[in-house]
Coordinates of C-alpha atoms in Angstrom, one line a residue:
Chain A
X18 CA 0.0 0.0 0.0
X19 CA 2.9 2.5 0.0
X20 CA 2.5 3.5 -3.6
X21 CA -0.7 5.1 -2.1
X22 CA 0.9 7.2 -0.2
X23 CA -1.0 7.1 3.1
X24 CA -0.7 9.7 6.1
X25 CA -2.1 9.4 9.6
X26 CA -4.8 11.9 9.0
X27 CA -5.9 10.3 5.6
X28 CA -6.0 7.4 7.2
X29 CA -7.8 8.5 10.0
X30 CA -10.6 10.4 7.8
X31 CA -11.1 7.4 5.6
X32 CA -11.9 4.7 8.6
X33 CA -13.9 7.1 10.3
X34 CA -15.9 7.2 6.9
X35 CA -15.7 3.6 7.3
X36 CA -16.9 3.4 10.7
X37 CA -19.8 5.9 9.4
X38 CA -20.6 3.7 6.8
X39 CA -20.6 0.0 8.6
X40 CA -22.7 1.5 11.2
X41 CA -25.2 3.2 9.3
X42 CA -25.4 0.1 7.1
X43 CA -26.4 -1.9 10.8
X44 CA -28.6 1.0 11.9
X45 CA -30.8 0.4 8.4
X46 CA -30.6 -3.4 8.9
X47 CA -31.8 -3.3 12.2
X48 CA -34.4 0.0 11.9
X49 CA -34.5 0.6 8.1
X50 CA -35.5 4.3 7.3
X51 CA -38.3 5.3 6.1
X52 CA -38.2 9.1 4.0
X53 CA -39.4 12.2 6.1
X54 CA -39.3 15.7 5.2
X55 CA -37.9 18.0 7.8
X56 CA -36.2 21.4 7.6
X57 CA -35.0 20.1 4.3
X58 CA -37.2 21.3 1.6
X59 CA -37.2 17.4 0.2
X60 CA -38.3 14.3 1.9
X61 CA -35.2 12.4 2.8
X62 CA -34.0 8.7 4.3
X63 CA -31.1 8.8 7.2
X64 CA -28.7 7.9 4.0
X65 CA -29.6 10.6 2.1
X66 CA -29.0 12.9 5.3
X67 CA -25.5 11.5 5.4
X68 CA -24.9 12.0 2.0
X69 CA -26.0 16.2 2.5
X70 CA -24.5 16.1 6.0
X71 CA -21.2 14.8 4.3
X72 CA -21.2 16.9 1.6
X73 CA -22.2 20.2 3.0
X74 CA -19.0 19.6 5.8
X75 CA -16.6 18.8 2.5
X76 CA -18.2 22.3 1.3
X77 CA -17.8 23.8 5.0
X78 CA -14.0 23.0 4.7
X79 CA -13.5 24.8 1.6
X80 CA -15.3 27.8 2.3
X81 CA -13.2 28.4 5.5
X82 CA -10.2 26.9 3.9
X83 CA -10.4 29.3 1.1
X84 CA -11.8 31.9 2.4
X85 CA -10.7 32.8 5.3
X86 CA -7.7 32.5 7.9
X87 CA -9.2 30.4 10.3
X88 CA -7.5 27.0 11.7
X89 CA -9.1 24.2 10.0
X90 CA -10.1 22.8 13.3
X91 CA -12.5 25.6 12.8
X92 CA -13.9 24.1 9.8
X93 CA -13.8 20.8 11.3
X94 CA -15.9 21.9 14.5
X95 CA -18.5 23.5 12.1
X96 CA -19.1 20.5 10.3
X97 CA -19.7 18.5 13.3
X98 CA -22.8 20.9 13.9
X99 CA -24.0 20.6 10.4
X100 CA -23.9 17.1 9.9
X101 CA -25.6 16.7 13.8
X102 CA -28.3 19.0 12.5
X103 CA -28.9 17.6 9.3
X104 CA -29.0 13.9 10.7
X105 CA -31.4 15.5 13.7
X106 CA -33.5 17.8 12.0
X107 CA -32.4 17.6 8.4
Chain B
X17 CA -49.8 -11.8 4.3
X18 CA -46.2 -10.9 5.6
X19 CA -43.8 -10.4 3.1
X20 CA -40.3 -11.5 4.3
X21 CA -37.9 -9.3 3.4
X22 CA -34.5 -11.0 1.5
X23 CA -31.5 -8.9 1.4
X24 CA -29.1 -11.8 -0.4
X25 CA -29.4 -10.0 -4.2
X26 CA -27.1 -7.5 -2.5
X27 CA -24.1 -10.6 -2.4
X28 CA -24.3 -9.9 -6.6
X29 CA -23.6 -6.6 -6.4
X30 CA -19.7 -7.6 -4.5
X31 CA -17.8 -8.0 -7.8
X32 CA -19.0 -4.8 -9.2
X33 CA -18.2 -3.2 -5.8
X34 CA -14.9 -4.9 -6.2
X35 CA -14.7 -3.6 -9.5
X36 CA -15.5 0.1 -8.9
X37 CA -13.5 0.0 -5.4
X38 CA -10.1 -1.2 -8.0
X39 CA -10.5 1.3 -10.4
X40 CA -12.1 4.3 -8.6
X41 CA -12.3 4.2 -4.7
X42 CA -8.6 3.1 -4.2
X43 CA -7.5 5.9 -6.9
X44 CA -9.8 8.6 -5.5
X45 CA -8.2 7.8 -2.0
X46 CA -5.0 7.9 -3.5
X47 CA -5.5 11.3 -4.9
X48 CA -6.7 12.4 -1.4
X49 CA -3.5 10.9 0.4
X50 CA -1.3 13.1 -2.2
X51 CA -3.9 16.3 -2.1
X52 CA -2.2 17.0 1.8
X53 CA 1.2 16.6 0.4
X54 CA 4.3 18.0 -1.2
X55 CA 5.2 14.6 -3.4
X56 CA 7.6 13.6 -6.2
X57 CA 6.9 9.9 -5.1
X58 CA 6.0 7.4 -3.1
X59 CA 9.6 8.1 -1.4
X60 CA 10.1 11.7 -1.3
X61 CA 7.0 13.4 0.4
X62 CA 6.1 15.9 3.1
X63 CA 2.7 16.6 4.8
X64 CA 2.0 19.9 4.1
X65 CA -2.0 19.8 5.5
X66 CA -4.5 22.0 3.5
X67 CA -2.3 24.4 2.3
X68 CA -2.3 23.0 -1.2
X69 CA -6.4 23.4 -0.8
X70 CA -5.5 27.3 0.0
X71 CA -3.7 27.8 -2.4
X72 CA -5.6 26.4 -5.3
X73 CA -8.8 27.8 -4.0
X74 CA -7.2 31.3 -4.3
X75 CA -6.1 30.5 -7.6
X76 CA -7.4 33.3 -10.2
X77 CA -7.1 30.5 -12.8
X78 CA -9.1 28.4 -11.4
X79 CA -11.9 30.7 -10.6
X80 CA -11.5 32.0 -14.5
X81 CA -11.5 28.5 -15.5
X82 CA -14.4 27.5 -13.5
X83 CA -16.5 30.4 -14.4
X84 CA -15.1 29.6 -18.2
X85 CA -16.7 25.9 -17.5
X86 CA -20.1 27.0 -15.8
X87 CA -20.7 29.4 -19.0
X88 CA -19.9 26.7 -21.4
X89 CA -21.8 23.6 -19.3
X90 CA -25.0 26.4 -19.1
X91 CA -24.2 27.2 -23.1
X92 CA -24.3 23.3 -24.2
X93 CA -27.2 22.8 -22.3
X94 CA -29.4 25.5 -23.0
X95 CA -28.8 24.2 -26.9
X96 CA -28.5 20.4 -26.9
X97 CA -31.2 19.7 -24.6
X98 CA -34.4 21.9 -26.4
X99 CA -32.4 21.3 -29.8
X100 CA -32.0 17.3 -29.5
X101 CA -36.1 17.4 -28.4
X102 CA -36.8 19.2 -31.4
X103 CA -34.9 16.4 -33.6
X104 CA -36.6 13.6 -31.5
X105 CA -39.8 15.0 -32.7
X106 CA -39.0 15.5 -36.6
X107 CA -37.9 12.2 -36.5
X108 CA -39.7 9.3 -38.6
X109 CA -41.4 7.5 -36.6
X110 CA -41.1 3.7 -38.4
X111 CA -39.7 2.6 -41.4
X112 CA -36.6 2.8 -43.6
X113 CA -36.5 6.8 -42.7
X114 CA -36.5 6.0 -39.4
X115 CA -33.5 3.7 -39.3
X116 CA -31.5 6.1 -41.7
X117 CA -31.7 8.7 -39.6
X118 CA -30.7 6.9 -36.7
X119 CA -27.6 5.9 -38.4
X120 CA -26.7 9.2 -39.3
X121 CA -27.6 10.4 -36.0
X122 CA -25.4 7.7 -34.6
X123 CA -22.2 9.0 -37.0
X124 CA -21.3 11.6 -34.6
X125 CA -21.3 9.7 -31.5
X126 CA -18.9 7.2 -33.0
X127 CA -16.1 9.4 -33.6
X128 CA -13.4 10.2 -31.1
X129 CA -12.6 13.1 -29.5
X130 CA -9.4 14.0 -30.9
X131 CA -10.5 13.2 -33.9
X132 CA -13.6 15.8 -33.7
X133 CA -11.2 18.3 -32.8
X134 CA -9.2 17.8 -35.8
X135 CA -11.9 18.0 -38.1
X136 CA -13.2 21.5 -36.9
X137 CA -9.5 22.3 -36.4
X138 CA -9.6 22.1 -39.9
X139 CA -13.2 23.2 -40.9
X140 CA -12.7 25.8 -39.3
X141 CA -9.3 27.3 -40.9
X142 CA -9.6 30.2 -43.5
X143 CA -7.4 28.8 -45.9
X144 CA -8.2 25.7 -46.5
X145 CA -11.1 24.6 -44.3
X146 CA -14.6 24.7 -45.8
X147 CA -16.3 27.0 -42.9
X148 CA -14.0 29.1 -42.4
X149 CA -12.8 29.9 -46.2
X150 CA -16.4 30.2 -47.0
X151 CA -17.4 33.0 -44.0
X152 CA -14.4 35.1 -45.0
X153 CA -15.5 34.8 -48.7
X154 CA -19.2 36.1 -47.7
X155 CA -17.4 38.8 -45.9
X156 CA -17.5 38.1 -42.1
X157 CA -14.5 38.1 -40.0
X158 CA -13.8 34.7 -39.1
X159 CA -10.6 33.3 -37.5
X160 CA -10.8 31.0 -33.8
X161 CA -7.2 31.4 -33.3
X162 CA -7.2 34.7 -33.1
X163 CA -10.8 35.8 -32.2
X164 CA -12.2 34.9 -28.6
X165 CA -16.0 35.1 -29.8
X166 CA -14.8 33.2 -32.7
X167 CA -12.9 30.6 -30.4
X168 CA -16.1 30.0 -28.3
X169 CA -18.4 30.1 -30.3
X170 CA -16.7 27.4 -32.6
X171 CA -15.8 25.3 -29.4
X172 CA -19.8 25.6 -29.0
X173 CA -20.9 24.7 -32.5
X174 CA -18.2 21.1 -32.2
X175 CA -20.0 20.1 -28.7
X176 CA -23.6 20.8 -30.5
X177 CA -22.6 18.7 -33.3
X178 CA -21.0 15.9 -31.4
X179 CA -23.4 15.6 -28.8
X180 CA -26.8 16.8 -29.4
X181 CA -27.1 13.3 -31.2
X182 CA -26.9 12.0 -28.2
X183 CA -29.7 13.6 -26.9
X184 CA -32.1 13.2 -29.5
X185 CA -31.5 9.2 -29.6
X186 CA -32.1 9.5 -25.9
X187 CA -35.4 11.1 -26.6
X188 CA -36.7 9.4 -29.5
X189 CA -36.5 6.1 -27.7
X190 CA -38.5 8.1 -24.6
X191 CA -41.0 8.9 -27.4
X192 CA -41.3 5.6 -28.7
X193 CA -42.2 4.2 -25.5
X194 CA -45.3 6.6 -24.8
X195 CA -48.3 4.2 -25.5
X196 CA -50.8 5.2 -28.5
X197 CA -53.4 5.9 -26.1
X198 CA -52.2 8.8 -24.7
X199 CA -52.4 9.9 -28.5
X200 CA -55.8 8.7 -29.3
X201 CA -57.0 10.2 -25.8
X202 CA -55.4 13.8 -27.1
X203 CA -57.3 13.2 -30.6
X204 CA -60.5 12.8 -28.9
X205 CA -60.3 16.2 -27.0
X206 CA -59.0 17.9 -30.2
X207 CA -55.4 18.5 -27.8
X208 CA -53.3 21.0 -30.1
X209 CA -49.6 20.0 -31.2
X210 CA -48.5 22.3 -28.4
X211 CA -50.5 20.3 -25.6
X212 CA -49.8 17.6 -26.8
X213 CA -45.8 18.2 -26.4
X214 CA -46.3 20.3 -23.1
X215 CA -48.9 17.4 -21.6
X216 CA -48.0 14.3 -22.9
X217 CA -44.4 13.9 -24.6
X218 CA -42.7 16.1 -22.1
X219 CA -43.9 14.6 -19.1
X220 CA -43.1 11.2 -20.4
X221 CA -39.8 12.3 -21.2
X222 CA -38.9 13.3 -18.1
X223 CA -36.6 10.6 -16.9
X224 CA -34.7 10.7 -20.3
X225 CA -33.9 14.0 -20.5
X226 CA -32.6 13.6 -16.4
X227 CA -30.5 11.1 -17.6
X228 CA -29.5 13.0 -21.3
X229 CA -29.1 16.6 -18.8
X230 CA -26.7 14.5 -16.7
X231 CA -24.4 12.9 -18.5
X232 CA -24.5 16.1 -21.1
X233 CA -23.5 18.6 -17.4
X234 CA -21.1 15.5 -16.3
X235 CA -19.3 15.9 -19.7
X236 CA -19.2 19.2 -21.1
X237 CA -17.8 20.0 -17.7
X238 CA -14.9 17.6 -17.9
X239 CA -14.5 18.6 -21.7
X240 CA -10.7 18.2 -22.6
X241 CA -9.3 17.0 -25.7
X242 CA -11.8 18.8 -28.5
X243 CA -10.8 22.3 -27.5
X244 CA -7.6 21.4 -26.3
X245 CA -7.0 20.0 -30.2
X246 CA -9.2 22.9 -31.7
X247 CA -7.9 26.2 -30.0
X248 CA -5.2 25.1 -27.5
X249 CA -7.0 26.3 -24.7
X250 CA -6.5 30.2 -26.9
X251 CA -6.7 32.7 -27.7
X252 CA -4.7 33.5 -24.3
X253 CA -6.7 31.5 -21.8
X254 CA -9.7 32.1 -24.0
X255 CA -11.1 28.2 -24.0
X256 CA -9.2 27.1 -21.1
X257 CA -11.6 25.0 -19.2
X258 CA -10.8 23.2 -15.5
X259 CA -9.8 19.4 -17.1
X260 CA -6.9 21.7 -19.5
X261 CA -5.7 23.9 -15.9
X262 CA -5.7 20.8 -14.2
X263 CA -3.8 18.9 -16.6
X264 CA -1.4 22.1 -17.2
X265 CA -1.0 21.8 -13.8
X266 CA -0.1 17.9 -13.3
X267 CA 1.6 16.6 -16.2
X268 CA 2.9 19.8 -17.3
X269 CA 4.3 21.5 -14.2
X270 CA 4.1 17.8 -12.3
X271 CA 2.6 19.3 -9.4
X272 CA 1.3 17.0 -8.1
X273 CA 0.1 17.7 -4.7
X274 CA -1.6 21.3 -5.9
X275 CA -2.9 19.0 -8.5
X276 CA -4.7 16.3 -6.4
X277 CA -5.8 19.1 -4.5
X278 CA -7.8 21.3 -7.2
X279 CA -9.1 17.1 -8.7
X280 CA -10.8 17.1 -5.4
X281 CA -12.5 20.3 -5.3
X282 CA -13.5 19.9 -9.5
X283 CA -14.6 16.3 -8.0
X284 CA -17.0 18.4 -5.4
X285 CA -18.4 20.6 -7.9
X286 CA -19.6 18.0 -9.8
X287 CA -20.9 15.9 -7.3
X288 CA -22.7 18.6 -5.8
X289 CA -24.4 20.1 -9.3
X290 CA -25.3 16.9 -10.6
X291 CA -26.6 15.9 -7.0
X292 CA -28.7 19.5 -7.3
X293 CA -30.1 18.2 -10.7
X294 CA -30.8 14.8 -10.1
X295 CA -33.0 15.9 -7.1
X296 CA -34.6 19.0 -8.3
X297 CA -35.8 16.7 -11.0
X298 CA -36.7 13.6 -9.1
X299 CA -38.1 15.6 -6.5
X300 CA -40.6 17.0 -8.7
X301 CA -42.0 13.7 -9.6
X302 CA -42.4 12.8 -6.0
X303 CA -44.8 16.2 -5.5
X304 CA -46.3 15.7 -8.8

């Protein structure tokens, strides 16, 4: 695996998507989701609230990467929130 | 009575898994390790953390190149899609017309990319190609190496040729499969041409044309080797669009860490917008 060129916090970020993954995969086997509609303006399942939550945090990191001088701990903490809220009230 | 739920089927999905995970997943993580690096190779790297994201996000060229893409993705779309409709519906319906013109449609499709780029390349010249000899003979100022208008709209007129084919064939098979009734229904309550287009074909033609908007967005905003072969990305930066920065940027200047960086956010963008279309379109359905 060296020609991929890992690092610890590659690694890191990639089993805790993983982790994400394997346990929302059990969640759905165990409870499977059924589509609400929240403060989304579209009726979603718990995967597609990861998939926004996910996505919006990527988007999160480039906006405060790229935009401003902020650590990206910053960016990191944010998307913590979003992806909570989404999940919670998404 | 109970219906017992089987989840096996998924077991035959493992090879394509395997499949994808081989020749995308492993790649794409790949490209992520290097994106938070300075690296020659495997060997000779340091972790450098987001800094390559900084810097390519405050990159003038890419924001002219992205803006450059987003004009040209909204330019090919605004034609191909209303323009391939309209050929969908002059189209023969059975017969030996109808097979002809699916062969020539098909013509188009078949050719490569370099090879389209060649042909306008040519086409296009004032000296010796037919369109653009013949536009400088009827007096108009023609010449896409030198001209930006000319450059674009050129680029334009190569991705309307190559492609809109594509989306007629997409839509004349959607029209094919609207059942006569629909038709007979509309002849009963004397439904105009116009209804019958905004009531019944559209509609029906919905999940075609989210599939033909799709892959048309997906690829006109990875476009790469028909301008690149046409203009050279000029005049200037004139048709420069992400794929040709991005390439510039890795195989060119072989930096690859600023590289695997700006892949990632071009990645992004396109997940995002085709994410945005998919459910704007889908989404209607489900209110409808």
């Amino acid at each position: 695996m060296s020609w991929m060129a890992w690092t610890t916090p590659t690694a890191l970020f990639f089993t805790f998507i993983a982790v994400l993954l394997a346990g929302m995969t059990a969640w759905e086997l165990r409870a499977p989701s059924v589509p609400r509609r929240g403060l989304l303006p579209i009726a979603t399942t718990r995967g597609d609230r990861l998939f926004i939550g996910l996505l919006g945090s990527a988007y999160w990191h480039l906006m405060v990467i790229g935009l401003t001088d902020w650590s990206i701990w910053t960016a990191t903490a944010l998307s913590v929130v979003w992806l909570s809220a989404v999940m919670r009230w998404g | 009575m109970n219906k017992v739920p089987n989840n096996h089927a998924w077991w035959l999905v493992l090879p394509v898994f395997a499949l994808v995970a081989f020749s995308a997943i492993l790649p794409m993580m790949t490209v992520v390790n290097y994106s938070v690096q300075d690296i020659f190779d495997p060997s000779t790297r340091f972790f450098v953390g987001a800094d390559w994201y900084r810097q390519v996000l405050q990159d003038p060229r890419l924001h002219d190149s992205l803006l450059r893409q987003f004009v040209f993705s909204a330019c090919v779309l605004a034609i191909e899609i209303p323009l391939g409709i309209a050929v969908a519906l002059c189209m023969p319906t059975r017969g030996r017309w109808a097979s002809l013109c699916l062969i020539v449609l098909a013509i188009p499709l078949l050719i490569p990319w370099n090879v389209v780029g060649t042909i306008w390349q040519i086409f296009g010249r004032a000296d010796i190609g037919l369109l653009g000899w013949t536009l400088n003979a009827a007096g108009v100022s023609y010449n896409y190496a030198s001209n930006t208008l000319d450059a674009w709209v050129t680029v334009l007129v190569m991705d309307v040729w190559h492609w809109t084919s594509l989306v007629a064939l997409l839509c004349y098979s959607g029209l094919r499969a609207i059942p006569d009734v629909y038709y007979q229904a509309a002849r009963i309550d004397r439904a105009s041409n116009w209804a019958v287009f905004r009531y019944i074909q559209l509609p029906k033609l919905k999940s075609v044309l989210l599939i033909a908007v799709m892959l048309r967005f997906m690829d006109s905003f990875m476009i790469y080797t028909e301008p690149f072969v046409l203009t050279g990305g000029g005049p200037g930066n004139a048709t420069t669009f992400l794929s040709q920065t991005l390439t510039k940027m890795a195989v060119g200047q072989f930096d690859l860490g600023p590289a695997a960086a700006f892949s990632l956010i071009y990645f992004l963008i396109i997940l995002l917008v085709s994410w945005l279309f998919y459910t704007a379109m889908t989404h209607n359905d489900q209110t409808r």
